[in-house]
Amino acid sequence: VFSALRRGCESGKMTEVKVLFVGPKESGKTSLANYIADAVQNAENPQLAPTKPTVGCRVLEFDRQVQRGNSQVTAAVEIWDISGDRAFEGGWPAARHNGIGAVFVYNPENSTEDKDLDQWFRWFAEPLGLKESQCLVFAHYKGSVGKFKQPSARAFAKVHCVQTTLEDNQNNIKEAFDQFLEAVVAAAVEKREREEQSLLNE
């Protein structure tokens, strides 16, 4: 089941990137995706924006200016907010197809979710061959953030982890995502260039 929230794209050359938002259900994926995509209904108090459990998958589209070398490029971003409900597991392979980056969201106050991150990595990052730079972790708190602790999951030892909350000081969320997006855009450009070169060599 897919639903989409689309925003118009300006004409011009763009780099298209598909970013997966994955993790346990009710971990805050939808709230964070809405905030990053400026799709919240209550922009001044995003923690008050209503959300409901994602059914299958929903897609948010928006444009972002990304630094690449000495210039900026426009990235046409698709966030695929994928339900963490195992009832929709059968649709995960289709949802992750052509993903070039993944944001893993979990509740750091729930030890089970921390331990399960390795499984989420195997479900979504490994099949796509994503590098550490193409992954990001949001340790998301429903209230004020606690003491920082790197996820215990072995797969995330070198993946950037950011403590997040929509209660206060939300700037670090978009800053972290934009930095992550630079690496994702670079990976997308490199992948496209390899594919184009392969076609020329045929």
mmCIF file of C-alpha atoms in Angstrom, residues 33-189:
data_model
loop_
_atom_site.group_PDB
_atom_site.id
_atom_site.type_symbol
_atom_site.label_atom_id
_atom_site.label_comp_id
_atom_site.label_asym_id
_atom_site.label_seq_id
_atom_site.Cartn_x
_atom_site.Cartn_y
_atom_site.Cartn_z
ATOM 1 C CA ALA A 33 9.970 12.725 7.711
ATOM 2 C CA ASN A 34 7.186 15.325 7.814
ATOM 3 C CA TYR A 35 9.443 17.815 9.597
ATOM 4 C CA ILE A 36 12.368 17.362 7.206
ATOM 5 C CA ALA A 37 10.097 17.652 4.156
ATOM 6 C CA ASP A 38 8.307 20.713 5.606
ATOM 7 C CA ALA A 39 5.095 18.739 5.499
ATOM 8 C CA VAL A 40 4.055 19.351 9.114
ATOM 9 C CA GLN A 41 0.706 20.969 9.739
ATOM 10 C CA ASN A 42 2.008 22.804 12.813
ATOM 11 C CA ALA A 43 5.380 24.185 11.700
ATOM 12 C CA GLU A 44 6.011 26.175 14.880
ATOM 13 C CA ASN A 45 5.315 23.189 17.128
ATOM 14 C CA PRO A 46 6.040 20.089 15.012
ATOM 15 C CA GLN A 47 5.735 17.780 18.005
ATOM 16 C CA LEU A 48 2.038 18.693 18.059
ATOM 17 C CA ALA A 49 1.462 17.774 14.408
ATOM 18 C CA PRO A 50 -0.916 14.810 14.291
ATOM 19 C CA THR A 51 0.314 11.521 12.827
ATOM 20 C CA LYS A 52 -1.204 8.103 12.416
ATOM 21 C CA PRO A 53 0.394 4.704 11.793
ATOM 22 C CA THR A 54 1.740 4.396 8.252
ATOM 23 C CA VAL A 55 -0.092 1.830 6.174
ATOM 24 C CA GLY A 56 2.526 0.115 4.017
ATOM 25 C CA CYS A 57 4.515 3.087 2.767
ATOM 26 C CA ARG A 58 4.103 6.769 2.052
ATOM 27 C CA VAL A 59 6.266 8.971 -0.163
ATOM 28 C CA LEU A 60 7.157 12.620 0.398
ATOM 29 C CA GLU A 61 8.817 14.596 -2.410
ATOM 30 C CA PHE A 62 10.690 17.878 -2.085
ATOM 31 C CA ASP A 63 13.707 19.726 -3.479
ATOM 32 C CA ARG A 64 16.857 20.529 -1.520
ATOM 33 C CA GLN A 65 19.957 22.561 -2.375
ATOM 34 C CA VAL A 66 23.007 20.398 -1.677
ATOM 35 C CA GLN A 67 26.661 21.357 -1.654
ATOM 36 C CA ARG A 68 28.720 19.369 -4.160
ATOM 37 C CA GLY A 69 32.327 20.452 -4.485
ATOM 38 C CA ASN A 70 32.472 24.210 -4.985
ATOM 39 C CA SER A 71 28.911 24.529 -6.201
ATOM 40 C CA GLN A 72 25.367 23.663 -5.239
ATOM 41 C CA VAL A 73 23.103 21.210 -6.991
ATOM 42 C CA THR A 74 19.379 20.688 -6.642
ATOM 43 C CA ALA A 75 18.413 17.303 -5.272
ATOM 44 C CA ALA A 76 14.930 15.975 -5.998
ATOM 45 C CA VAL A 77 14.401 14.005 -2.808
ATOM 46 C CA GLU A 78 11.946 11.188 -2.257
ATOM 47 C CA ILE A 79 11.533 10.085 1.348
ATOM 48 C CA TRP A 80 9.961 6.641 1.521
ATOM 49 C CA ASP A 81 8.429 6.455 4.976
ATOM 50 C CA ILE A 82 8.108 2.685 5.366
ATOM 51 C CA SER A 83 5.878 1.149 7.999
ATOM 52 C CA GLY A 84 7.733 -0.776 10.682
ATOM 53 C CA ASP A 85 4.773 -3.085 11.133
ATOM 54 C CA ARG A 86 5.856 -6.621 10.211
ATOM 55 C CA ALA A 87 2.384 -7.128 8.705
ATOM 56 C CA PHE A 88 3.696 -5.183 5.679
ATOM 57 C CA GLU A 89 7.035 -7.011 5.457
ATOM 58 C CA GLY A 90 6.054 -8.588 2.143
ATOM 59 C CA GLY A 91 6.154 -5.161 0.507
ATOM 60 C CA TRP A 92 9.551 -4.118 1.865
ATOM 61 C CA PRO A 93 11.647 -5.457 -1.065
ATOM 62 C CA ALA A 94 9.591 -3.382 -3.518
ATOM 63 C CA ALA A 95 9.729 -0.324 -1.245
ATOM 64 C CA ARG A 96 13.516 -0.422 -0.875
ATOM 65 C CA HIS A 97 14.134 -0.881 -4.636
ATOM 66 C CA ASN A 98 16.506 1.790 -6.021
ATOM 67 C CA GLY A 99 17.078 3.287 -2.579
ATOM 68 C CA ILE A 100 20.337 5.233 -2.400
ATOM 69 C CA GLY A 101 20.242 6.118 1.298
ATOM 70 C CA ALA A 102 18.591 4.965 4.512
ATOM 71 C CA VAL A 103 17.666 6.734 7.744
ATOM 72 C CA PHE A 104 17.138 4.381 10.670
ATOM 73 C CA VAL A 105 14.854 5.676 13.416
ATOM 74 C CA TYR A 106 14.530 4.057 16.818
ATOM 75 C CA ASN A 107 13.664 4.889 20.416
ATOM 76 C CA PRO A 108 16.939 4.783 22.407
ATOM 77 C CA GLU A 109 14.966 4.391 25.626
ATOM 78 C CA ASN A 110 13.754 1.003 24.393
ATOM 79 C CA SER A 111 16.594 -1.523 24.649
ATOM 80 C CA THR A 112 14.792 -3.954 22.347
ATOM 81 C CA GLU A 113 14.701 -1.428 19.500
ATOM 82 C CA ASP A 114 18.427 -0.780 19.942
ATOM 83 C CA LYS A 115 19.234 -4.494 19.670
ATOM 84 C CA ASP A 116 16.945 -4.885 16.647
ATOM 85 C CA LEU A 117 18.790 -2.245 14.572
ATOM 86 C CA ASP A 118 21.117 -4.900 13.135
ATOM 87 C CA GLN A 119 18.069 -6.664 11.704
ATOM 88 C CA TRP A 120 16.785 -3.455 10.113
ATOM 89 C CA PHE A 121 20.221 -2.973 8.555
ATOM 90 C CA ARG A 122 20.070 -6.484 7.051
ATOM 91 C CA TRP A 123 16.573 -5.868 5.736
ATOM 92 C CA PHE A 124 17.271 -2.540 4.042
ATOM 93 C CA ALA A 125 20.928 -1.463 3.815
ATOM 94 C CA GLU A 126 22.641 -4.740 2.976
ATOM 95 C CA PRO A 127 20.488 -5.663 -0.059
ATOM 96 C CA LEU A 128 21.210 -2.223 -1.552
ATOM 97 C CA GLY A 129 24.923 -2.336 -0.793
ATOM 98 C CA LEU A 130 24.785 0.970 1.086
ATOM 99 C CA LYS A 131 27.991 2.334 2.603
ATOM 100 C CA GLU A 132 28.130 3.797 6.119
ATOM 101 C CA SER A 133 28.031 7.312 4.627
ATOM 102 C CA GLN A 134 24.728 6.449 2.929
ATOM 103 C CA CYS A 135 23.149 5.613 6.279
ATOM 104 C CA LEU A 136 22.064 7.812 9.170
ATOM 105 C CA VAL A 137 20.602 6.983 12.568
ATOM 106 C CA PHE A 138 18.086 9.129 14.415
ATOM 107 C CA ALA A 139 17.892 8.146 18.075
ATOM 108 C CA HIS A 140 14.506 9.756 18.550
ATOM 109 C CA TYR A 141 13.034 10.817 21.879
ATOM 110 C CA LYS A 142 9.380 11.668 22.362
ATOM 111 C CA GLY A 143 10.428 14.166 25.049
ATOM 112 C CA SER A 144 13.757 15.730 26.014
ATOM 113 C CA VAL A 145 16.883 13.917 24.861
ATOM 114 C CA GLY A 146 18.804 11.741 27.274
ATOM 115 C CA LYS A 147 22.498 10.975 27.629
ATOM 116 C CA PHE A 148 24.083 10.197 24.254
ATOM 117 C CA LYS A 149 24.806 6.558 23.576
ATOM 118 C CA GLN A 150 25.935 5.089 20.260
ATOM 119 C CA PRO A 151 23.666 2.244 19.092
ATOM 120 C CA SER A 152 24.969 -1.113 20.296
ATOM 121 C CA ALA A 153 24.181 -2.779 16.951
ATOM 122 C CA ARG A 154 27.463 -3.801 15.327
ATOM 123 C CA ALA A 155 26.433 -2.692 11.833
ATOM 124 C CA PHE A 156 26.155 0.919 13.034
ATOM 125 C CA ALA A 157 29.590 1.254 14.643
ATOM 126 C CA LYS A 158 30.692 3.719 11.932
ATOM 127 C CA VAL A 159 27.289 5.208 11.059
ATOM 128 C CA HIS A 160 26.571 8.773 12.173
ATOM 129 C CA CYS A 161 23.996 8.820 14.961
ATOM 130 C CA VAL A 162 22.056 11.919 15.990
ATOM 131 C CA GLN A 163 19.860 12.357 19.035
ATOM 132 C CA THR A 164 16.605 13.965 17.987
ATOM 133 C CA THR A 165 13.449 15.334 19.509
ATOM 134 C CA LEU A 166 10.699 17.541 18.137
ATOM 135 C CA GLU A 167 10.112 19.053 21.550
ATOM 136 C CA ASP A 168 12.930 21.603 21.363
ATOM 137 C CA ASN A 169 16.131 22.472 19.437
ATOM 138 C CA GLN A 170 14.966 20.870 16.196
ATOM 139 C CA ASN A 171 17.642 22.510 14.013
ATOM 140 C CA ASN A 172 20.049 19.597 14.380
ATOM 141 C CA ILE A 173 17.548 17.326 12.597
ATOM 142 C CA LYS A 174 17.627 19.145 9.254
ATOM 143 C CA GLU A 175 21.336 19.925 9.603
ATOM 144 C CA ALA A 176 22.161 16.244 10.081
ATOM 145 C CA PHE A 177 19.879 15.220 7.227
ATOM 146 C CA ASP A 178 21.391 17.795 4.845
ATOM 147 C CA GLN A 179 24.929 16.619 5.646
ATOM 148 C CA PHE A 180 23.835 13.033 5.067
ATOM 149 C CA LEU A 181 22.159 14.129 1.828
ATOM 150 C CA GLU A 182 25.494 15.409 0.476
ATOM 151 C CA ALA A 183 26.928 11.883 0.695
ATOM 152 C CA VAL A 184 23.761 10.387 -0.769
ATOM 153 C CA VAL A 185 23.763 12.780 -3.731
ATOM 154 C CA ALA A 186 27.454 12.006 -4.376
ATOM 155 C CA ALA A 187 26.643 8.283 -4.360
ATOM 156 C CA ALA A 188 23.712 8.825 -6.732
ATOM 157 C CA VAL A 189 25.868 10.801 -9.177
#
